[in-house]
XYZ file of C-alpha atoms in Angstrom:
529
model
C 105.784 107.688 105.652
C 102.430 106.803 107.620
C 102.471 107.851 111.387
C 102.096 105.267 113.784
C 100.364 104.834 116.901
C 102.977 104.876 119.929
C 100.915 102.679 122.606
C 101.737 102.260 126.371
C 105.346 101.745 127.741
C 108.366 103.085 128.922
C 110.427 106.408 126.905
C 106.604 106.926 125.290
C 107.143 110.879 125.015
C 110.891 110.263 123.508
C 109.767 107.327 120.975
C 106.416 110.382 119.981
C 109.571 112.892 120.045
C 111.288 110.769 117.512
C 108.011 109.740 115.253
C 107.249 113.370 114.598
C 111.004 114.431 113.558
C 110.357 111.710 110.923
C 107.193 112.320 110.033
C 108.150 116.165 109.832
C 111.361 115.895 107.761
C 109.489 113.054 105.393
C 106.778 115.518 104.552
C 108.004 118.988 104.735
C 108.408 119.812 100.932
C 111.588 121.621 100.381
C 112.342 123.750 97.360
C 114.565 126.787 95.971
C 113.935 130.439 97.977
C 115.503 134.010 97.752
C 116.774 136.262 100.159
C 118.691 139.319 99.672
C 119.130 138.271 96.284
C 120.837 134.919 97.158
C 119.001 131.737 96.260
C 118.981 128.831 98.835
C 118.343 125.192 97.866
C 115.932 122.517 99.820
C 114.608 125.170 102.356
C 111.395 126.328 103.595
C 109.800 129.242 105.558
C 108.708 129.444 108.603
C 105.234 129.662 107.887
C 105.002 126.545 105.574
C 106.677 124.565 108.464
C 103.857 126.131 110.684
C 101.608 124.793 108.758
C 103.314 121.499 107.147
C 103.391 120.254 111.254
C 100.259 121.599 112.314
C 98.526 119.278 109.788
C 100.698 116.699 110.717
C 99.629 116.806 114.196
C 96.230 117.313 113.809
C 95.637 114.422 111.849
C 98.176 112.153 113.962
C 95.921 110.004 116.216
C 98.720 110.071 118.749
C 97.433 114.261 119.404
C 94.634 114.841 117.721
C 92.364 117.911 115.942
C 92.664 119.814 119.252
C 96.332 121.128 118.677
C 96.329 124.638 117.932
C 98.797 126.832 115.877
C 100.155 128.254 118.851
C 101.253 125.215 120.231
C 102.780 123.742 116.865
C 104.571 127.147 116.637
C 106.071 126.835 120.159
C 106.680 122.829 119.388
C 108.812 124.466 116.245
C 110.662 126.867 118.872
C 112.196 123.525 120.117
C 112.652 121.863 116.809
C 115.008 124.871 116.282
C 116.339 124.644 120.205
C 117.525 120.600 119.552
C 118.797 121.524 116.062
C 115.985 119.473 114.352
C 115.842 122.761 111.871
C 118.635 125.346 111.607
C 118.213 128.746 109.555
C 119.725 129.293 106.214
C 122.827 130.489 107.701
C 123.180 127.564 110.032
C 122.385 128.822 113.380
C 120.411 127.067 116.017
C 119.960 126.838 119.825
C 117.704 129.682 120.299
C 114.031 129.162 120.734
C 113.569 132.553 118.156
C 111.516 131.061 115.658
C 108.538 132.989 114.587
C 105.432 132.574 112.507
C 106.719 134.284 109.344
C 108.606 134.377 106.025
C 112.424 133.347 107.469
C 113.682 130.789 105.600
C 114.916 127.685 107.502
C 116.379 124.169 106.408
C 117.426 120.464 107.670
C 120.623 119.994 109.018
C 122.296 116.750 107.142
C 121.449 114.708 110.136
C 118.513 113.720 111.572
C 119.030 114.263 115.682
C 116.896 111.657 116.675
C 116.671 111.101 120.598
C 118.651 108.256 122.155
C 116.648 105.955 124.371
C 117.418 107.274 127.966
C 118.652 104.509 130.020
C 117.048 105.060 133.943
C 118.600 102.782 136.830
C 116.794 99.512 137.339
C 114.283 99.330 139.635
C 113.595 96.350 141.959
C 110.589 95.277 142.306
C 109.027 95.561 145.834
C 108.160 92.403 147.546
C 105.367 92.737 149.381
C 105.963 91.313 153.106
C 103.006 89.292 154.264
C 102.384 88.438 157.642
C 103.941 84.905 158.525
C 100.545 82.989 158.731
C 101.850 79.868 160.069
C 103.472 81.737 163.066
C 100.638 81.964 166.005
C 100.471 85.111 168.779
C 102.700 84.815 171.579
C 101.334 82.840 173.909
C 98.858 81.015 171.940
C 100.211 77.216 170.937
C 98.476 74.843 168.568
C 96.557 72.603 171.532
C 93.973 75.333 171.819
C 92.903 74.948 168.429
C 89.601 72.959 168.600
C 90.056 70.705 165.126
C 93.093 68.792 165.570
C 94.904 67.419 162.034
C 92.692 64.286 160.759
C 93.914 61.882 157.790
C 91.521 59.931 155.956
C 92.667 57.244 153.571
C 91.046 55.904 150.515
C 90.150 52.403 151.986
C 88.348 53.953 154.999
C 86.549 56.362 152.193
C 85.593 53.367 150.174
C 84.216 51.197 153.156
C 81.898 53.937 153.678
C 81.090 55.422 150.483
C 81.689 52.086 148.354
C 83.458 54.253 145.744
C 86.912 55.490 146.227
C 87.944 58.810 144.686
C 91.268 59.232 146.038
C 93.431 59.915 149.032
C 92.756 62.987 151.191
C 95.412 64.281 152.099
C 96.396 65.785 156.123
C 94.696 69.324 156.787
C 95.077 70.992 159.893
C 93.962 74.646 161.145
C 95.881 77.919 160.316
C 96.082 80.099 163.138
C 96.303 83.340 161.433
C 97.553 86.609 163.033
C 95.748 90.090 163.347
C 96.110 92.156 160.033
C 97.193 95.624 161.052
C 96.885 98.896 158.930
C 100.158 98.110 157.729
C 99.489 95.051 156.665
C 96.009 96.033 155.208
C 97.969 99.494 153.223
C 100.709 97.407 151.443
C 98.149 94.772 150.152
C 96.271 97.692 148.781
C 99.751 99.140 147.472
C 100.426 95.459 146.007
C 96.964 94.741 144.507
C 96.480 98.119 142.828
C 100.199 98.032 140.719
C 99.182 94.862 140.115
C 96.000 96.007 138.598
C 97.833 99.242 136.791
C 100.347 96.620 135.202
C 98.007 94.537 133.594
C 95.480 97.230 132.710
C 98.670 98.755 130.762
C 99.769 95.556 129.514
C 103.675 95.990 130.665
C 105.929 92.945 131.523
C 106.801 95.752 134.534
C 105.961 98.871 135.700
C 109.808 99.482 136.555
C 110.250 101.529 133.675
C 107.608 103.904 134.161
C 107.400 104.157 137.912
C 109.536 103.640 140.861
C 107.139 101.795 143.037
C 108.876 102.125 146.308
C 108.322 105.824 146.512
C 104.583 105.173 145.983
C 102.436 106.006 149.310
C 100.279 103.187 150.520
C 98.422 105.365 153.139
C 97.840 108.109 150.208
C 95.982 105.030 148.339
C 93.627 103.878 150.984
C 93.043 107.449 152.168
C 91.871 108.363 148.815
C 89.533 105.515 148.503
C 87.820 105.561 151.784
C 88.207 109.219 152.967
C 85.855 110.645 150.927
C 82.491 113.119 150.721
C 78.998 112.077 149.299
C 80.049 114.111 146.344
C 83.177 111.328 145.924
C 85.793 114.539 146.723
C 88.738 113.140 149.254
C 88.640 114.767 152.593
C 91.835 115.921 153.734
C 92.758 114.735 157.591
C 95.420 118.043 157.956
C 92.883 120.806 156.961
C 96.170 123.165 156.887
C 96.806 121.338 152.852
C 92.668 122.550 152.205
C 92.749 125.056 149.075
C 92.024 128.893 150.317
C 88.623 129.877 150.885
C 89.127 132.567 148.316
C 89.932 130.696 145.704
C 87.327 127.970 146.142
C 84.849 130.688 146.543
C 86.392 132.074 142.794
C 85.932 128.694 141.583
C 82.264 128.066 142.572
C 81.513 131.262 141.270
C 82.529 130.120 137.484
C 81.967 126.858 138.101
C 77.918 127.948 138.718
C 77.577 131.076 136.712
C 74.855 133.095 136.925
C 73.696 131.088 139.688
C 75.903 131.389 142.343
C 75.334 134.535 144.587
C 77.128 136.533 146.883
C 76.335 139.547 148.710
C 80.340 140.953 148.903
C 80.698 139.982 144.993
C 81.139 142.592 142.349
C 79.019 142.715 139.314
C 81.266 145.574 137.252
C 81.454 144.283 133.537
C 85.092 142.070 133.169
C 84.462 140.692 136.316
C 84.551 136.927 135.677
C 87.628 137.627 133.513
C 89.358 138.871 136.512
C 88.255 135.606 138.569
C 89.174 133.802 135.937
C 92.687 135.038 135.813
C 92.806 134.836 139.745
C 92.095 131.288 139.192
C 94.599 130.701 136.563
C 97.527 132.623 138.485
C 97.085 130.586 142.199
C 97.440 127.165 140.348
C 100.176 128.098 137.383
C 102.508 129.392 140.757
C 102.911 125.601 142.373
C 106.348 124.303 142.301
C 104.695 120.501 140.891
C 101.905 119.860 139.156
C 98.951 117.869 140.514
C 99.867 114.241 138.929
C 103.360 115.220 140.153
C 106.767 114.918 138.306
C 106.863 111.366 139.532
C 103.753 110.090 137.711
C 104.923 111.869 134.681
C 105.931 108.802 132.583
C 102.963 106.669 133.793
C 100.265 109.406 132.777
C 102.324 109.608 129.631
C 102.015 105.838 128.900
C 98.367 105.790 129.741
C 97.844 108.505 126.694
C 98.778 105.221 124.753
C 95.244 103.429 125.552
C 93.467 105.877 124.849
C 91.816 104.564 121.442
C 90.591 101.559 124.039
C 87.976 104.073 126.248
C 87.289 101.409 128.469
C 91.003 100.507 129.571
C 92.160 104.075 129.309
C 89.187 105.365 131.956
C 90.230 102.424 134.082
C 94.270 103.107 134.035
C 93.864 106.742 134.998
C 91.114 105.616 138.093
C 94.206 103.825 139.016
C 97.141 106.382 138.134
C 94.730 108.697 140.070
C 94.698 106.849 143.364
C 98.261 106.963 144.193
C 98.333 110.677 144.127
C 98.687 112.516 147.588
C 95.549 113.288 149.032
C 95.336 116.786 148.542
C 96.499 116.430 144.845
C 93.765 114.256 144.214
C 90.950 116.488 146.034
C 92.458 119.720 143.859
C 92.302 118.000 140.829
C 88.709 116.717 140.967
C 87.931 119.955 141.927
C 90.029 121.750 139.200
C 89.149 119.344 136.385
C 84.975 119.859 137.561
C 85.281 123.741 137.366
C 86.773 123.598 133.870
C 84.412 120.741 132.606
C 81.430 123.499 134.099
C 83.214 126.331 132.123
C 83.534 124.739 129.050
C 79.339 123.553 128.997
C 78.233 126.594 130.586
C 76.148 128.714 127.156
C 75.302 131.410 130.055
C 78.657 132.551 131.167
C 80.138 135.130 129.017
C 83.191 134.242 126.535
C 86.267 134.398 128.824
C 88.605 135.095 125.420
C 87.836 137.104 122.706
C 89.855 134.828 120.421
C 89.638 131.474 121.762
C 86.987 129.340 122.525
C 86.074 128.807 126.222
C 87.337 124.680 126.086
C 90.701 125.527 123.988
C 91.199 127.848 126.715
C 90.824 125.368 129.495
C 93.394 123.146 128.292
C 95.832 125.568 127.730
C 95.422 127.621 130.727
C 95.702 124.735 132.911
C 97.664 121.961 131.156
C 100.731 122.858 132.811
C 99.355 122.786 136.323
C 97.874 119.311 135.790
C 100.685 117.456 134.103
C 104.500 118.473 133.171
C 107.790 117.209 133.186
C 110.421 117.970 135.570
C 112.750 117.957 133.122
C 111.836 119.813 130.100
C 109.990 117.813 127.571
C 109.627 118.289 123.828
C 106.501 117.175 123.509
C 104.958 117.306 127.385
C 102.657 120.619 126.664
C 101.088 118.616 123.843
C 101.020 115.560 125.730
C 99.315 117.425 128.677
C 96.627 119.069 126.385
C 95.376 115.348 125.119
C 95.216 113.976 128.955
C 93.543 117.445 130.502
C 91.024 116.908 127.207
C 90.260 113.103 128.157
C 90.381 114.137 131.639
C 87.675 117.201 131.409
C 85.544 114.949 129.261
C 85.376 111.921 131.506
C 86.417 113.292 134.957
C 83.296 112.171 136.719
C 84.413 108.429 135.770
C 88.313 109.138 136.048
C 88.136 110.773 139.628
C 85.733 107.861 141.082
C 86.831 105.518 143.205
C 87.829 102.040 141.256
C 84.533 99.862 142.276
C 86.146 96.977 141.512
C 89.345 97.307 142.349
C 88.155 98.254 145.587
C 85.667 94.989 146.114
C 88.608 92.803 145.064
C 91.091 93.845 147.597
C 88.064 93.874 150.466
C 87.087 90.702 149.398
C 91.188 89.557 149.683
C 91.282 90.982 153.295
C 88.354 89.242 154.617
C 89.943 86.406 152.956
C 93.255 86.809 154.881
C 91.403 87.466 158.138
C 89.461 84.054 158.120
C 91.046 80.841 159.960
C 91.348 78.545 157.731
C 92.278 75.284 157.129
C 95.844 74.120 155.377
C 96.354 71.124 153.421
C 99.863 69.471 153.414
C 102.061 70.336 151.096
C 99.901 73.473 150.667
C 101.183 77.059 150.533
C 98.801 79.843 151.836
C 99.647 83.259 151.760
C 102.078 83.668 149.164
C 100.365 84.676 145.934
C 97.713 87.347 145.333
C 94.645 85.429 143.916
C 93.703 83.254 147.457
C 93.079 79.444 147.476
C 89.741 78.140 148.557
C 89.904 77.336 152.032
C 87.019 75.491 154.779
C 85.142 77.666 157.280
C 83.298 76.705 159.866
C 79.289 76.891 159.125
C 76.352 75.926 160.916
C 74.330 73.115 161.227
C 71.329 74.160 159.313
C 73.336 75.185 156.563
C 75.917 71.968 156.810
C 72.622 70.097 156.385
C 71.353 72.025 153.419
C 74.839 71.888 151.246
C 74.996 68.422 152.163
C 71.517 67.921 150.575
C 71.987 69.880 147.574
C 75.786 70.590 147.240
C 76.969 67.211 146.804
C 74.113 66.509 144.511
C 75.748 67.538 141.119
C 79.616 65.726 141.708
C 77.411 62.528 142.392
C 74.844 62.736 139.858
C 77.496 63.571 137.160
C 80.048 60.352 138.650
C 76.910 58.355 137.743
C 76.751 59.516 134.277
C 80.151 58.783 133.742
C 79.903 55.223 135.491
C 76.207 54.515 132.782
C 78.279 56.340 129.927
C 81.778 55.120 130.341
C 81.979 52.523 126.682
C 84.953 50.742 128.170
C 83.476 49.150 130.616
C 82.502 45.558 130.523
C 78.669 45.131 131.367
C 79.279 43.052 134.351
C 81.607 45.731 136.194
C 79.007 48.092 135.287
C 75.880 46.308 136.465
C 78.003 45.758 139.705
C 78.973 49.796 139.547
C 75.826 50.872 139.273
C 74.304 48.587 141.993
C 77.303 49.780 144.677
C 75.965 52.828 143.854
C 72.215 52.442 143.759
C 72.822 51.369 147.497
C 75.122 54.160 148.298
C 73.156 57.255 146.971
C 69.483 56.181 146.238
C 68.008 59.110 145.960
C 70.584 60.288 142.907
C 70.394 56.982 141.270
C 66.731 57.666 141.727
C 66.639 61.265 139.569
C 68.767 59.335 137.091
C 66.721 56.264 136.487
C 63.231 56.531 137.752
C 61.800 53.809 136.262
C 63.448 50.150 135.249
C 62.724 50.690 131.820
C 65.165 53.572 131.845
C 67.986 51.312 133.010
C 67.093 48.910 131.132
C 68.287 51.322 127.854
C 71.673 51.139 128.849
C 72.088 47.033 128.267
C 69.439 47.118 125.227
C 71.905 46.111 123.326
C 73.322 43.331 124.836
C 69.957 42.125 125.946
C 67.991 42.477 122.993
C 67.493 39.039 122.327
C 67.256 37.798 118.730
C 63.641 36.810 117.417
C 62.932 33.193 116.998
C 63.764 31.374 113.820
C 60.762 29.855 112.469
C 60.949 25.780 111.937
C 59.989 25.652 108.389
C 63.027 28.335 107.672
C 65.518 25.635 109.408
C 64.271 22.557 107.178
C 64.638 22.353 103.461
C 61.908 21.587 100.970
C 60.476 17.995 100.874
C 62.204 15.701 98.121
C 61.079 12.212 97.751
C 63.369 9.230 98.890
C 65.788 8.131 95.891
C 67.341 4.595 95.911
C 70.787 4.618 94.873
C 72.490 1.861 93.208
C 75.391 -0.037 95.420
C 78.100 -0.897 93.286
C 80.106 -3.652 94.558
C 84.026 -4.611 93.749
């Protein structure tokens, strides 16, 4: 059986739960064992399972070479927990498995995880201002432009070629946006964003959007330091000073100095372990249990770099404030660790990185319900995360231009067409604005330019045309918009190439062609009756 790659989408860490139970049972080989002089058919030992699923994980692109031993062993403990395996004697539902010679088997089933079924989640309408509605005490007859209707006779009178019938437009008086307004199109526009990035019909499955935080989004994206860390309005949610003073210290070994810090040998062990012990205490981890399915569904772009950096820039913005700020500061200090040669080995039998991701896993991403597979899971997102975290923990550029750009958009009076519905979708029709004279004058000289120069190429290339209608066509036009009939036929001799054809006249026939060769006059014979 060949693994396959579990992409984005809802019950991702239950259908990767599933995958490896088959993949496992497929190519664990079973054979004949004693014990205490009994022989036991189609079993295994511990060990060989140990290292059956470590290779099986490893090489799975859905985890990766960075799962250790100790993590396939504990992933094992739960195999025998769910009654995946059972022990020769049939007993399971203790997480006693060990990395040794005990002999353990399949049960005749394989317990394969139902689908959990979650409650359907509406999705949120965002409520737009009524647009249409003016402010109290502010009626229509103060609006300078009043509602003008031009029909295609009066066009053609004055532009000798009709295009069509424009249609009645009148002035939108918009209202003020408020903060409100301006936080729930930033709430709308960026699931928007996350849903397409992840390629879901809906988002419902993986996140309840009404308990996301608009003000948490545009805090994070606009309260921020040079150094792109959020600054936290209520200074009371700021990490201690001691442990951000423990944290610069690894974070900038050897260089960072202070006159009250120890220098006995262990020290930055102990730091380390201070460090470790303040963040594995929180009650949630810092993507919280309610992003836990969406971070788990982003783990399934992450074979597309591109799209996966760009999902968790977006996953990362609805976070609360001070979850954010701790995690770009957590993610830098272990990033620091991991490339710092000068700061002595923290672990005398793992390496500095491994040790990272397992010390702080946990803290960064878990499940509030106990997941098979969410220590594994959070390994391969703190490993992505430590390797790209100065792109990941960045503010979304454009994300962040689009939904400015929509704002000013919505702030502009503009003018409505009949029939015309403005407002009510996220990508914003063109509207008019008022402009100045100078510049009315300059897109009148060079904006109208192209639509006229290529209606003139269709009028000299149009084949269906009789040549008197075009003749006439092009003269109505000639008149109309000289200079543009003048970049498209300079000269008369260029004009003249469209009617070669017809006009090319045939050369004359020469008289001696017309008349046949002399023959001398012949008297014929009359015969008469």
């Amino acid at each position: 059986m060949e693994p396959r790659f579990v992409g984005p989408g809802p019950y991702r860490a239950t259908r990767l739960w599933n995958e490896i139970i088959e993949l496992f049972r497929a190519g664990m080989p079973l054979r004949k064992h004693r014990c205490r002089f009994k022989s036991y058919e189609r079993c295994f030992k511990a060990s060989e399972a140990v290292d059956c699923l470590h290779e099986l994980l490893v090489s799975n692109q859905n985890f990766g070479p960075e799962v250790t031993r100790n993590q396939t062993v504990k992933l094992l403990k739960k195999f025998l927990k769910n009654h995946v395996i059972e022990d020769i004697k049939g007993r399971w539902g203790k997480e006693d498995f060990q990395d040794d010679g005990h002999l353990y088997r399949f049960p005749p089933s394989s317990p394969l995880k139902p689908y959990p079924k979650k409650p359907s989640c509406r999705k949120e309408v965002i409520k737009f201002p009524d647009w249409n509605q003016p402010k109290a005490g502010t009626s229509q007859e103060h609006i300078p432009v009043k509602s003008v209707t031009t029909s295609s006779e009066m066009w053609y009178k004055r532009h000798s070629i009709a295009i069509g019938e424009v249609p009645v437009c009148k002035h939108v008086f918009r209202r003020e946006l408020t903060q409100t307004h301006i936080e729930e199109i930033w709430k709308s526009m960026t699931l928007s964003q996350l849903q397409k990035v992840l390629g879901l019909d809906s988002l419902d499955e993986v996140l309840d959007t009404k308990l996301v935080n608009s003000t948490h989004i545009v805090q994070n994206a606009y309260n921020v330091n040079k150094q792109g860390i959020v600054t936290l309005e209520d200074k009371s949610k700021e990490l201690p000073h001691w442990i951000l003073s423990a944290m610069k210290c690894l974070a900038n070994w050897p260089s960072y100095s202070d006159s009250k810090q120890p220098t006995y040998s262990g020290f930055e062990k102990d730091v380390f372990k201070t460090i470790v012990d303040y963040f594995g205490q929180m009650k949630e981890p810092l993507l919280t249990f309610h992003f836990f399915d969406v971070f788990v569904s982003v783990l399934g772009l992450l074979q597309k770099h591109s799209k996966a950096v760009e999902a968790l820039q977006i996953s990362c913005l609805l976070l609360p404030p001070e979850n954010r700020k701790r995690l770009q500061l957590l993610v830098r200090m272990m990033a620091k660790i991991s490339f710092n040669k000068d700061l002595p080995p923290l672990s005398e039998s793992v390496q500095t990185r491994t040790l990272m991701v397992q010390a702080f896993s946990r803290c960064i991403l878990c499940s509030k319900v106990e997941m098979d597979l969410d220590e594994l899971l959070a390994a391969k997102l703190v490993s992505f995360l430590m390797d790209n975290y100065q792109e990941i923990l960045s503010v979304p550029s454009t994300l962040k231009s689009s939904i400015e750009e929509h704002i000013v958009h919505l702030q502009r009076v503009q003018i409505k067409y009949a029939g015309a519905e403005t407002g009510a979708s996220f990508t914003p029709p063109s509207f008019c604005h008022q402009i100045s004279t100078d510049e009315f004058e300059y897109q009148r000289a060079t904006g109208s330019q192209e639509p006229l120069a290529a209606l003139l190429e269709e009028i000299a290339t149009n084949k269906e045309i009789s040549v008197k209608d075009k003749k006439k066509k092009l003269k109505q036009f000639q008149k109309s918009y000289p200079e543009v009939y003048r970049v498209r036929f300079p000269t008369p001799e260029t004009e003249a190439v469209l009617f070669a054809e017809k006009n090319k006249q045939k050369p004359p026939m020469l008289m001696w062609a017309l008349k046949k060769p002399f023959q001398p006059f012949h008297r014929t014979r009359s015969f008469r009756m």
